[in-house]
PDB file of C-alpha atoms and ligand atoms in Angstrom:
ATOM      1  CA  MET W  20       0.000   0.000   0.000  1.00 91.00           C
ATOM      2  CA  ILE W  21       1.562   3.294  -1.083  1.00 98.00           C
ATOM      3  CA  ASP W  22       0.932   6.209   1.245  1.00 98.00           C
ATOM      4  CA  ILE W  23       1.006   9.776  -0.118  1.00 98.00           C
ATOM      5  CA  SER W  24      -0.593  11.371   2.907  1.00 98.00           C
ATOM      6  CA  ALA W  25       0.874  14.411   4.656  1.00 98.00           C
ATOM      7  CA  ASP W  26       0.290  16.565   7.742  1.00 98.00           C
ATOM      8  CA  ILE W  27       0.520  20.246   8.546  1.00 97.00           C
ATOM      9  CA  SER W  28       0.197  21.197  12.218  1.00 97.00           C
ATOM     10  CA  GLY W  29      -2.024  18.229  13.002  1.00 97.00           C
ATOM     11  CA  VAL W  30      -4.206  18.659   9.907  1.00 98.00           C
ATOM     12  CA  HIS W  31      -4.106  15.407   7.946  1.00 98.00           C
ATOM     13  CA  PHE W  32      -4.238  15.250   4.148  1.00 98.00           C
ATOM     14  CA  ASP W  33      -4.969  11.782   2.696  1.00 98.00           C
ATOM     15  CA  SER W  34      -3.227  12.961  -0.464  1.00 98.00           C
ATOM     16  CA  CYS W  35      -0.451  15.534  -0.769  1.00 98.00           C
ATOM     17  CA  ILE W  36      -1.864  16.834  -4.091  1.00 99.00           C
ATOM     18  CA  MET W  37      -4.425  19.633  -4.250  1.00 98.00           C
ATOM     19  CA  ASN W  38      -5.324  22.801  -6.127  1.00 99.00           C
ATOM     20  CA  ALA W  39      -3.489  26.105  -5.858  1.00 99.00           C
ATOM     21  CA  SER W  40      -5.405  29.210  -4.929  1.00 98.00           C
ATOM     22  CA  GLY W  41      -6.182  30.986  -8.199  1.00 97.00           C
ATOM     23  CA  PRO W  42      -7.893  29.065 -10.958  1.00 98.00           C
ATOM     24  CA  LEU W  43     -11.376  27.549 -10.730  1.00 98.00           C
ATOM     25  CA  ASP W  44     -11.785  28.097  -6.981  1.00 98.00           C
ATOM     26  CA  THR W  45     -13.822  31.290  -6.683  1.00 98.00           C
ATOM     27  CA  THR W  46     -17.405  30.020  -6.368  1.00 98.00           C
ATOM     28  CA  LEU W  47     -19.016  27.287  -4.280  1.00 98.00           C
ATOM     29  CA  GLU W  48     -19.766  25.417  -7.502  1.00 98.00           C
ATOM     30  CA  GLU W  49     -16.098  25.417  -8.577  1.00 98.00           C
ATOM     31  CA  LEU W  50     -14.939  24.509  -5.081  1.00 98.00           C
ATOM     32  CA  THR W  51     -17.430  21.629  -4.971  1.00 98.00           C
ATOM     33  CA  ASP W  52     -15.812  20.223  -8.124  1.00 98.00           C
ATOM     34  CA  ILE W  53     -12.487  20.235  -6.259  1.00 99.00           C
ATOM     35  CA  ALA W  54     -14.099  18.743  -3.131  1.00 98.00           C
ATOM     36  CA  THR W  55     -15.530  15.826  -5.113  1.00 98.00           C
ATOM     37  CA  SER W  56     -12.281  15.157  -7.025  1.00 98.00           C
ATOM     38  CA  SER W  57      -9.205  13.223  -5.835  1.00 98.00           C
ATOM     39  CA  ALA W  58      -7.621  16.435  -4.516  1.00 99.00           C
ATOM     40  CA  GLY W  59      -6.246  15.970  -0.995  1.00 98.00           C
ATOM     41  CA  GLY W  60      -7.529  19.358   0.173  1.00 98.00           C
ATOM     42  CA  ILE W  61      -9.591  22.308  -0.981  1.00 99.00           C
ATOM     43  CA  VAL W  62      -7.915  25.701  -1.401  1.00 99.00           C
ATOM     44  CA  MET W  63     -10.219  28.674  -1.867  1.00 99.00           C
ATOM     45  CA  LYS W  64      -9.513  31.745  -4.004  1.00 98.00           C
ATOM     46  CA  SER W  65      -7.567  34.457  -2.192  1.00 98.00           C
ATOM     47  CA  CYS W  66     -10.203  36.665  -0.604  1.00 98.00           C
ATOM     48  CA  THR W  67     -10.141  40.321   0.295  1.00 98.00           C
ATOM     49  CA  VAL W  68     -12.216  42.483   2.623  1.00 98.00           C
ATOM     50  CA  GLU W  69     -14.330  43.826  -0.245  1.00 98.00           C
ATOM     51  CA  VAL W  70     -15.725  41.879  -3.203  1.00 98.00           C
ATOM     52  CA  ARG W  71     -13.398  42.435  -6.186  1.00 98.00           C
ATOM     53  CA  GLU W  72     -14.250  42.195  -9.869  1.00 98.00           C
ATOM     54  CA  GLY W  73     -10.572  42.013 -10.723  1.00 98.00           C
ATOM     55  CA  ASN W  74      -8.874  43.282 -13.855  1.00 98.00           C
ATOM     56  CA  PRO W  75     -10.490  43.705 -17.295  1.00 98.00           C
ATOM     57  CA  GLU W  76     -10.621  40.745 -19.732  1.00 98.00           C
ATOM     58  CA  PRO W  77      -8.794  39.132 -21.391  1.00 98.00           C
ATOM     59  CA  ARG W  78      -6.812  38.489 -18.226  1.00 98.00           C
ATOM     60  CA  TYR W  79      -5.847  34.775 -18.473  1.00 98.00           C
ATOM     61  CA  VAL W  80      -4.420  33.109 -21.584  1.00 98.00           C
ATOM     62  CA  ASP W  81      -2.978  29.618 -22.036  1.00 98.00           C
ATOM     63  CA  VAL W  82       0.364  29.683 -23.839  1.00 98.00           C
ATOM     64  CA  GLU W  83       2.602  26.940 -25.191  1.00 97.00           C
ATOM     65  CA  TRP W  84       4.114  25.775 -21.903  1.00 98.00           C
ATOM     66  CA  GLY W  85       1.847  27.382 -19.359  1.00 98.00           C
ATOM     67  CA  SER W  86      -0.171  30.525 -18.848  1.00 98.00           C
ATOM     68  CA  ILE W  87      -0.054  34.253 -18.327  1.00 98.00           C
ATOM     69  CA  ASN W  88      -2.576  35.907 -16.034  1.00 98.00           C
ATOM     70  CA  SER W  89      -3.402  39.231 -14.571  1.00 98.00           C
ATOM     71  CA  MET W  90      -6.627  38.369 -12.803  1.00 98.00           C
ATOM     72  CA  GLY W  91      -6.306  41.073 -10.142  1.00 98.00           C
ATOM     73  CA  LEU W  92      -7.747  38.972  -7.312  1.00 98.00           C
ATOM     74  CA  PRO W  93     -11.364  38.706  -8.442  1.00 98.00           C
ATOM     75  CA  ASN W  94     -13.213  37.194  -5.468  1.00 98.00           C
ATOM     76  CA  LEU W  95     -16.521  37.279  -3.660  1.00 98.00           C
ATOM     77  CA  GLY W  96     -15.202  38.829  -0.452  1.00 98.00           C
ATOM     78  CA  TYR W  97     -14.184  37.137   2.804  1.00 98.00           C
ATOM     79  CA  LYS W  98     -17.733  36.900   4.141  1.00 98.00           C
ATOM     80  CA  TYR W  99     -18.729  34.646   1.249  1.00 98.00           C
ATOM     81  CA  TYR W 100     -15.797  32.280   1.919  1.00 98.00           C
ATOM     82  CA  ASN W 101     -16.746  32.156   5.604  1.00 98.00           C
ATOM     83  CA  GLU W 102     -20.341  31.353   4.734  1.00 98.00           C
ATOM     84  CA  ILE W 103     -19.551  28.428   2.426  1.00 98.00           C
ATOM     85  CA  THR W 104     -17.160  26.644   4.787  1.00 98.00           C
ATOM     86  CA  PRO W 105     -19.802  24.345   6.408  1.00 98.00           C
ATOM     87  CA  LYS W 106     -20.867  23.069   2.968  1.00 98.00           C
ATOM     88  CA  LEU W 107     -17.280  22.494   1.843  1.00 98.00           C
ATOM     89  CA  LYS W 108     -16.272  20.858   5.137  1.00 98.00           C
ATOM     90  CA  SER W 109     -19.051  18.296   4.670  1.00 98.00           C
ATOM     91  CA  TYR W 110     -16.801  16.594   2.060  1.00 98.00           C
ATOM     92  CA  GLY W 111     -14.376  15.665   4.848  1.00 98.00           C
ATOM     93  CA  LYS W 112     -11.220  17.201   3.373  1.00 98.00           C
ATOM     94  CA  PRO W 113      -8.948  19.866   4.847  1.00 98.00           C
ATOM     95  CA  LEU W 114     -10.209  23.302   3.842  1.00 98.00           C
ATOM     96  CA  ILE W 115      -7.752  26.136   3.280  1.00 98.00           C
ATOM     97  CA  ALA W 116      -8.751  29.797   3.150  1.00 98.00           C
ATOM     98  CA  SER W 117      -6.416  32.072   1.224  1.00 98.00           C
ATOM     99  CA  ILE W 118      -6.254  35.700   2.308  1.00 98.00           C
ATOM    100  CA  ALA W 119      -5.006  38.779   0.444  1.00 98.00           C
ATOM    101  CA  GLY W 120      -4.854  42.438   1.383  1.00 97.00           C
ATOM    102  CA  ALA W 121      -3.079  45.720   0.931  1.00 95.00           C
ATOM    103  CA  GLU W 122      -1.973  46.183   4.536  1.00 95.00           C
ATOM    104  CA  SER W 123      -1.804  44.381   7.857  1.00 97.00           C
ATOM    105  CA  GLN W 124      -5.165  45.545   9.240  1.00 98.00           C
ATOM    106  CA  GLU W 125      -7.001  43.999   6.296  1.00 98.00           C
ATOM    107  CA  TYR W 126      -5.257  40.673   6.906  1.00 98.00           C
ATOM    108  CA  LYS W 127      -6.108  40.960  10.627  1.00 98.00           C
ATOM    109  CA  LYS W 128      -9.807  41.503   9.964  1.00 98.00           C
ATOM    110  CA  ILE W 129     -10.084  38.492   7.660  1.00 98.00           C
ATOM    111  CA  VAL W 130      -7.953  36.194   9.830  1.00 98.00           C
ATOM    112  CA  GLU W 131     -10.142  37.026  12.856  1.00 98.00           C
ATOM    113  CA  SER W 132     -13.264  36.211  10.852  1.00 98.00           C
ATOM    114  CA  PHE W 133     -11.939  32.743   9.980  1.00 98.00           C
ATOM    115  CA  ASN W 134     -11.048  31.999  13.627  1.00 98.00           C
ATOM    116  CA  THR W 135     -14.713  31.213  14.252  1.00 95.00           C
ATOM    117  CA  SER W 136     -15.194  29.243  11.014  1.00 97.00           C
ATOM    118  CA  ASN W 137     -14.402  25.585  10.408  1.00 94.00           C
ATOM    119  CA  VAL W 138     -11.631  26.330   7.942  1.00 98.00           C
ATOM    120  CA  ASP W 139      -8.620  24.171   8.876  1.00 98.00           C
ATOM    121  CA  ILE W 140      -5.694  26.270   7.690  1.00 98.00           C
ATOM    122  CA  LEU W 141      -5.037  29.837   6.539  1.00 98.00           C
ATOM    123  CA  GLU W 142      -2.802  30.734   3.601  1.00 98.00           C
ATOM    124  CA  ILE W 143      -1.669  34.362   3.775  1.00 98.00           C
ATOM    125  CA  ASN W 144      -1.050  35.472   0.204  1.00 98.00           C
ATOM    126  CA  LEU W 145       1.913  37.874   0.145  1.00 98.00           C
ATOM    127  CA  SER W 146       2.615  37.522  -3.548  1.00 98.00           C
ATOM    128  CA  CYS W 147      -0.109  38.509  -5.999  1.00 97.00           C
ATOM    129  CA  PRO W 148       1.684  40.363  -8.814  1.00 96.00           C
ATOM    130  CA  ASN W 149      -1.472  41.611 -10.501  1.00 96.00           C
ATOM    131  CA  VAL W 150      -3.009  44.417  -8.494  1.00 95.00           C
ATOM    132  CA  VAL W 151      -2.387  47.677 -10.313  1.00 92.00           C
ATOM    133  CA  GLY W 152      -0.287  50.108  -8.307  1.00 91.00           C
ATOM    134  CA  ARG W 153       0.448  47.617  -5.535  1.00 91.00           C
ATOM    135  CA  PRO W 154       3.832  45.928  -5.123  1.00 91.00           C
ATOM    136  CA  GLN W 155       4.170  42.239  -4.269  1.00 96.00           C
ATOM    137  CA  ILE W 156       4.342  42.230  -0.477  1.00 98.00           C
ATOM    138  CA  GLY W 157       6.763  39.306  -0.404  1.00 98.00           C
ATOM    139  CA  TYR W 158       9.451  41.507  -1.965  1.00 98.00           C
ATOM    140  CA  ASP W 159       9.040  44.057   0.857  1.00 98.00           C
ATOM    141  CA  PHE W 160      10.654  42.236   3.786  1.00 98.00           C
ATOM    142  CA  GLU W 161       9.639  44.822   6.377  1.00 98.00           C
ATOM    143  CA  MET W 162       5.995  44.730   5.412  1.00 98.00           C
ATOM    144  CA  SER W 163       6.021  40.932   5.182  1.00 98.00           C
ATOM    145  CA  GLU W 164       7.378  40.782   8.720  1.00 98.00           C
ATOM    146  CA  GLU W 165       4.755  43.236   9.965  1.00 98.00           C
ATOM    147  CA  ILE W 166       1.905  41.227   8.440  1.00 98.00           C
ATOM    148  CA  MET W 167       3.282  37.946   9.818  1.00 98.00           C
ATOM    149  CA  GLY W 168       3.500  39.552  13.255  1.00 98.00           C
ATOM    150  CA  VAL W 169      -0.129  40.701  13.127  1.00 98.00           C
ATOM    151  CA  VAL W 170      -1.416  37.366  11.800  1.00 98.00           C
ATOM    152  CA  GLY W 171       0.622  35.469  14.408  1.00 98.00           C
ATOM    153  CA  ASP W 172      -0.985  37.581  17.153  1.00 98.00           C
ATOM    154  CA  VAL W 173      -4.574  36.939  16.083  1.00 98.00           C
ATOM    155  CA  SER W 174      -4.799  33.588  14.286  1.00 98.00           C
ATOM    156  CA  ASP W 175      -6.237  30.605  16.160  1.00 98.00           C
ATOM    157  CA  LYS W 176      -5.639  28.388  13.116  1.00 98.00           C
ATOM    158  CA  PRO W 177      -2.417  27.000  11.661  1.00 98.00           C
ATOM    159  CA  TRP W 178      -1.270  29.452   9.015  1.00 98.00           C
ATOM    160  CA  GLY W 179       1.446  30.005   6.453  1.00 98.00           C
ATOM    161  CA  VAL W 180       2.451  32.442   3.740  1.00 99.00           C
ATOM    162  CA  LYS W 181       2.317  32.196  -0.036  1.00 99.00           C
ATOM    163  CA  LEU W 182       5.527  33.658  -1.370  1.00 98.00           C
ATOM    164  CA  PRO W 183       6.695  35.067  -4.674  1.00 98.00           C
ATOM    165  CA  PRO W 184       9.728  33.440  -6.307  1.00 98.00           C
ATOM    166  CA  TYR W 185      13.134  34.627  -5.118  1.00 98.00           C
ATOM    167  CA  PHE W 186      16.183  34.565  -7.337  1.00 98.00           C
ATOM    168  CA  ASP W 187      19.072  35.639  -5.150  1.00 98.00           C
ATOM    169  CA  PHE W 188      20.561  33.685  -2.240  1.00 98.00           C
ATOM    170  CA  VAL W 189      20.747  36.858  -0.117  1.00 98.00           C
ATOM    171  CA  HIS W 190      17.006  37.349  -0.515  1.00 98.00           C
ATOM    172  CA  PHE W 191      16.329  33.706   0.354  1.00 98.00           C
ATOM    173  CA  GLU W 192      18.381  34.111   3.519  1.00 98.00           C
ATOM    174  CA  GLU W 193      16.671  37.348   4.519  1.00 98.00           C
ATOM    175  CA  MET W 194      13.183  35.932   4.041  1.00 98.00           C
ATOM    176  CA  ALA W 195      14.102  32.636   5.719  1.00 99.00           C
ATOM    177  CA  SER W 196      15.298  34.499   8.786  1.00 98.00           C
ATOM    178  CA  ILE W 197      11.954  36.361   9.022  1.00 98.00           C
ATOM    179  CA  LEU W 198      10.041  33.103   8.528  1.00 98.00           C
ATOM    180  CA  ASN W 199      12.085  31.252  11.154  1.00 98.00           C
ATOM    181  CA  ASN W 200      11.250  33.987  13.660  1.00 98.00           C
ATOM    182  CA  SER W 201       7.516  33.974  12.904  1.00 98.00           C
ATOM    183  CA  LYS W 202       4.707  31.652  13.984  1.00 98.00           C
ATOM    184  CA  ILE W 203       4.125  30.105  10.565  1.00 98.00           C
ATOM    185  CA  SER W 204       3.484  26.389  10.059  1.00 98.00           C
ATOM    186  CA  PHE W 205       4.238  26.354   6.330  1.00 99.00           C
ATOM    187  CA  ILE W 206       5.136  28.318   3.229  1.00 99.00           C
ATOM    188  CA  VAL W 207       3.562  27.994  -0.204  1.00 99.00           C
ATOM    189  CA  SER W 208       6.268  28.452  -2.805  1.00 98.00           C
ATOM    190  CA  ILE W 209       5.924  29.828  -5.481  1.00 98.00           C
ATOM    191  CA  ASN W 210       3.257  32.154  -6.797  1.00 98.00           C
ATOM    192  CA  SER W 211       3.467  32.988 -10.505  1.00 98.00           C
ATOM    193  CA  ILE W 212       6.609  34.757 -11.725  1.00 98.00           C
ATOM    194  CA  GLY W 213       5.389  38.354 -11.864  1.00 98.00           C
ATOM    195  CA  ASN W 214       5.257  40.661 -14.848  1.00 98.00           C
ATOM    196  CA  ALA W 215       6.047  38.422 -17.781  1.00 98.00           C
ATOM    197  CA  LEU W 216       5.089  39.544 -21.294  1.00 98.00           C
ATOM    198  CA  PHE W 217       3.739  37.506 -24.218  1.00 98.00           C
ATOM    199  CA  ILE W 218       3.294  38.942 -27.704  1.00 98.00           C
ATOM    200  CA  ASP W 219       1.263  37.758 -30.676  1.00 98.00           C
ATOM    201  CA  TRP W 220       3.793  38.619 -33.392  1.00 98.00           C
ATOM    202  CA  GLU W 221       1.173  38.466 -36.138  1.00 98.00           C
ATOM    203  CA  THR W 222      -1.202  41.009 -34.621  1.00 98.00           C
ATOM    204  CA  GLU W 223       1.769  42.758 -32.946  1.00 98.00           C
ATOM    205  CA  LYS W 224      -0.278  42.839 -29.748  1.00 98.00           C
ATOM    206  CA  VAL W 225       0.076  41.716 -26.162  1.00 99.00           C
ATOM    207  CA  LEU W 226      -2.011  38.697 -25.084  1.00 98.00           C
ATOM    208  CA  ILE W 227      -3.742  40.137 -22.013  1.00 98.00           C
ATOM    209  CA  LYS W 228      -5.355  43.510 -21.396  1.00 98.00           C
ATOM    210  CA  PRO W 229      -4.365  44.582 -17.850  1.00 98.00           C
ATOM    211  CA  LYS W 230      -1.102  46.384 -17.102  1.00 98.00           C
ATOM    212  CA  GLY W 231      -0.123  46.820 -20.754  1.00 98.00           C
ATOM    213  CA  GLY W 232       0.104  43.041 -21.196  1.00 98.00           C
ATOM    214  CA  PHE W 233       2.305  42.245 -18.182  1.00 98.00           C
ATOM    215  CA  GLY W 234       1.157  39.317 -16.040  1.00 98.00           C
ATOM    216  CA  GLY W 235       2.114  36.395 -13.859  1.00 98.00           C
ATOM    217  CA  LEU W 236       3.798  33.486 -15.625  1.00 98.00           C
ATOM    218  CA  GLY W 237       2.643  29.982 -14.683  1.00 98.00           C
ATOM    219  CA  GLY W 238       3.005  26.396 -15.828  1.00 99.00           C
ATOM    220  CA  LYS W 239       5.988  24.515 -17.217  1.00 98.00           C
ATOM    221  CA  TYR W 240       8.077  27.675 -17.660  1.00 98.00           C
ATOM    222  CA  ILE W 241       8.336  28.151 -13.919  1.00 99.00           C
ATOM    223  CA  LYS W 242       9.068  24.627 -12.662  1.00 99.00           C
ATOM    224  CA  PRO W 243      12.865  25.079 -12.401  1.00 99.00           C
ATOM    225  CA  THR W 244      12.415  28.319 -10.436  1.00 99.00           C
ATOM    226  CA  ALA W 245       9.768  26.702  -8.218  1.00 99.00           C
ATOM    227  CA  LEU W 246      12.004  23.696  -7.527  1.00 99.00           C
ATOM    228  CA  ALA W 247      14.887  26.022  -6.672  1.00 99.00           C
ATOM    229  CA  ASN W 248      12.710  27.950  -4.215  1.00 99.00           C
ATOM    230  CA  VAL W 249      11.429  24.775  -2.553  1.00 99.00           C
ATOM    231  CA  ARG W 250      14.977  23.424  -2.321  1.00 99.00           C
ATOM    232  CA  LYS W 251      16.530  26.608  -0.965  1.00 99.00           C
ATOM    233  CA  PHE W 252      13.835  27.093   1.665  1.00 99.00           C
ATOM    234  CA  HIS W 253      14.144  23.409   2.602  1.00 98.00           C
ATOM    235  CA  GLU W 254      17.815  24.120   3.337  1.00 98.00           C
ATOM    236  CA  LEU W 255      17.174  27.346   5.258  1.00 99.00           C
ATOM    237  CA  LEU W 256      13.943  26.898   7.198  1.00 99.00           C
ATOM    238  CA  ASP W 257      13.469  25.249  10.572  1.00 98.00           C
ATOM    239  CA  LYS W 258      12.324  21.699   9.965  1.00 98.00           C
ATOM    240  CA  SER W 259       9.025  22.423  11.762  1.00 98.00           C
ATOM    241  CA  ILE W 260       8.032  24.693   8.836  1.00 98.00           C
ATOM    242  CA  LYS W 261       6.517  22.645   6.015  1.00 98.00           C
ATOM    243  CA  ILE W 262       6.834  23.537   2.347  1.00 99.00           C
ATOM    244  CA  VAL W 263       3.934  23.447  -0.089  1.00 99.00           C
ATOM    245  CA  GLY W 264       5.400  23.309  -3.589  1.00 99.00           C
ATOM    246  CA  VAL W 265       3.655  25.018  -6.521  1.00 98.00           C
ATOM    247  CA  GLY W 266       4.783  25.797 -10.060  1.00 98.00           C
ATOM    248  CA  GLY W 267       4.603  23.587 -13.111  1.00 98.00           C
ATOM    249  CA  VAL W 268       3.342  20.356 -11.573  1.00 99.00           C
ATOM    250  CA  TYR W 269       1.753  18.526 -14.517  1.00 99.00           C
ATOM    251  CA  SER W 270       2.786  14.935 -13.896  1.00 99.00           C
ATOM    252  CA  GLY W 271       3.811  12.348 -11.331  1.00 99.00           C
ATOM    253  CA  ILE W 272       7.447  13.014 -12.247  1.00 99.00           C
ATOM    254  CA  ASP W 273       7.002  16.714 -11.449  1.00 99.00           C
ATOM    255  CA  ALA W 274       5.343  15.832  -8.141  1.00 99.00           C
ATOM    256  CA  PHE W 275       8.159  13.399  -7.314  1.00 99.00           C
ATOM    257  CA  GLU W 276      10.819  16.057  -8.012  1.00 99.00           C
ATOM    258  CA  PHE W 277       9.122  18.604  -5.736  1.00 99.00           C
ATOM    259  CA  ILE W 278       8.971  16.133  -2.845  1.00 99.00           C
ATOM    260  CA  LEU W 279      12.578  15.092  -3.464  1.00 99.00           C
ATOM    261  CA  SER W 280      13.440  18.803  -3.187  1.00 99.00           C
ATOM    262  CA  GLY W 281      11.716  19.033   0.195  1.00 99.00           C
ATOM    263  CA  ALA W 282       8.002  19.720  -0.393  1.00 99.00           C
ATOM    264  CA  THR W 283       5.404  18.193   1.924  1.00 98.00           C
ATOM    265  CA  LEU W 284       2.315  19.114  -0.091  1.00 98.00           C
ATOM    266  CA  LEU W 285       1.811  20.122  -3.721  1.00 99.00           C
ATOM    267  CA  GLN W 286      -0.572  22.560  -5.355  1.00 99.00           C
ATOM    268  CA  LEU W 287      -1.591  22.592  -9.010  1.00 98.00           C
ATOM    269  CA  GLY W 288      -2.480  25.927 -10.644  1.00 98.00           C
ATOM    270  CA  THR W 289      -2.130  26.275 -14.410  1.00 98.00           C
ATOM    271  CA  SER W 290      -2.172  22.502 -14.959  1.00 99.00           C
ATOM    272  CA  PHE W 291      -5.473  22.264 -13.047  1.00 98.00           C
ATOM    273  CA  ALA W 292      -6.902  25.189 -15.031  1.00 98.00           C
ATOM    274  CA  GLN W 293      -5.953  23.434 -18.272  1.00 98.00           C
ATOM    275  CA  GLU W 294      -6.944  19.852 -17.450  1.00 98.00           C
ATOM    276  CA  GLY W 295      -9.726  20.220 -14.876  1.00 98.00           C
ATOM    277  CA  PRO W 296     -10.354  18.243 -11.665  1.00 98.00           C
ATOM    278  CA  GLN W 297      -9.424  14.866 -13.172  1.00 98.00           C
ATOM    279  CA  ILE W 298      -5.770  15.968 -13.025  1.00 99.00           C
ATOM    280  CA  PHE W 299      -5.647  15.156  -9.312  1.00 98.00           C
ATOM    281  CA  GLU W 300      -6.409  11.488  -9.925  1.00 98.00           C
ATOM    282  CA  ARG W 301      -3.925  11.262 -12.835  1.00 99.00           C
ATOM    283  CA  VAL W 302      -0.992  12.897 -11.020  1.00 99.00           C
ATOM    284  CA  THR W 303      -1.726  10.775  -7.923  1.00 98.00           C
ATOM    285  CA  ARG W 304      -1.676   7.596 -10.009  1.00 98.00           C
ATOM    286  CA  GLU W 305       1.554   8.610 -11.740  1.00 98.00           C
ATOM    287  CA  LEU W 306       3.279   9.552  -8.475  1.00 99.00           C
ATOM    288  CA  LYS W 307       2.288   6.243  -6.866  1.00 98.00           C
ATOM    289  CA  ALA W 308       3.571   4.326  -9.910  1.00 98.00           C
ATOM    290  CA  ILE W 309       6.988   6.033  -9.587  1.00 98.00           C
ATOM    291  CA  MET W 310       7.113   5.292  -5.858  1.00 98.00           C
ATOM    292  CA  GLU W 311       6.203   1.667  -6.445  1.00 98.00           C
ATOM    293  CA  LYS W 312       8.919   1.310  -9.084  1.00 98.00           C
ATOM    294  CA  LYS W 313      11.492   2.787  -6.707  1.00 98.00           C
ATOM    295  CA  GLY W 314      10.308   0.768  -3.705  1.00 98.00           C
ATOM    296  CA  TYR W 315       9.170   3.823  -1.727  1.00 98.00           C
ATOM    297  CA  LYS W 316       6.175   3.259   0.557  1.00 98.00           C
ATOM    298  CA  SER W 317       5.649   6.803   1.863  1.00 98.00           C
ATOM    299  CA  LEU W 318       6.730  10.347   1.031  1.00 98.00           C
ATOM    300  CA  GLU W 319       9.085  10.298   4.021  1.00 98.00           C
ATOM    301  CA  ASP W 320      11.187   7.682   2.218  1.00 98.00           C
ATOM    302  CA  PHE W 321      12.461  10.324  -0.234  1.00 99.00           C
ATOM    303  CA  ARG W 322      11.323  13.754   0.922  1.00 98.00           C
ATOM    304  CA  GLY W 323      14.194  16.256   0.715  1.00 98.00           C
ATOM    305  CA  LYS W 324      16.707  13.529  -0.180  1.00 98.00           C
ATOM    306  CA  LEU W 325      17.836  15.142  -3.417  1.00 98.00           C
ATOM    307  CA  LYS W 326      21.418  14.128  -4.218  1.00 98.00           C
ATOM    308  CA  VAL W 327      24.007  16.768  -5.056  1.00 98.00           C
ATOM    309  CA  MET W 328      27.411  16.273  -6.655  1.00 98.00           C
ATOM    310  CA  ASN W 329      30.557  16.408  -4.549  1.00 92.00           C
TER     311      ASN W 329
HETATM  312  C1  LIG F 419      -4.743  36.992  -9.284  1.00 85.04           C
HETATM  313  O1  LIG F 419      -5.915  36.941  -8.892  1.00 85.04           O
HETATM  314  O2  LIG F 419      -4.296  38.000  -9.856  1.00 85.04           O
HETATM  315  C2  LIG F 419      -3.854  35.821  -9.118  1.00 85.04           C
HETATM  316  C3  LIG F 419      -3.687  35.468  -7.698  1.00 85.04           C
HETATM  317  C4  LIG F 419      -2.283  35.585  -7.220  1.00 85.04           C
HETATM  318  O3  LIG F 419      -1.360  35.734  -8.029  1.00 85.04           O
HETATM  319  O4  LIG F 419      -2.065  35.493  -6.024  1.00 85.04           O
END
């Protein structure tokens, strides 16, 4: 029997594979499709204090090896995601609320509201690259630390932060030091790579409307960067802080590589948007087949055990 279960702060996931906050997780109907799939947990769209329409369309386009998006956090507001938790919890899977904001008091208000809900875990999104005029919080270390301090003071639930990709070892070290001194249980790494640009050479036009065509890059393009972030944080973070790997997981091989790099759980974003809820069953089957071939019975048998060259 091959076991791909995982735990975060006492919350048990029968499967380590679930959706990423972002695509197809805004309404109860979409979330029910995730709840009734083979996903190991249900992650809701990042919610804000106010309902947001998001950016003008077109704002998501599939491209050859992934996607570009500038959704701008369209969501139905935190009250909606509080209200639907009893229905979603009835499917018996861990339920994760994702929270976004412009400043610490907004995060505080939403975190407090979820304290009295039956959400299991909170994901604090510090990395949306698509809100016009607003920088990605995860690149502002001071503000990230402030928000983590406020959330740590008020949250009764296990919580973690969703981070943007980092590219420089000094930045990894700086963020890791903040994370190691916070009350987080996990990180989600990585959000899309911000402000990419795709061009249709025939029409000589950008592919998406918001921000002059700039948007977050997802899918196969970002897997090497995502793996590097998972690996680096695995090296730098206290072992009590779990890593949720995201970025270009399309197959069992991808999933295997993320766990080998140190991930405990995996989230699927662009690949889920492109393939739909059946992807969770396929990637699960493929991951188990690899583990069986290698003689691994649980994720612990190979988690983080990536070999390097001497
Ligand atoms: C968006 O809604 O713009 C995408 C969400 C995110 O990048 O966090």
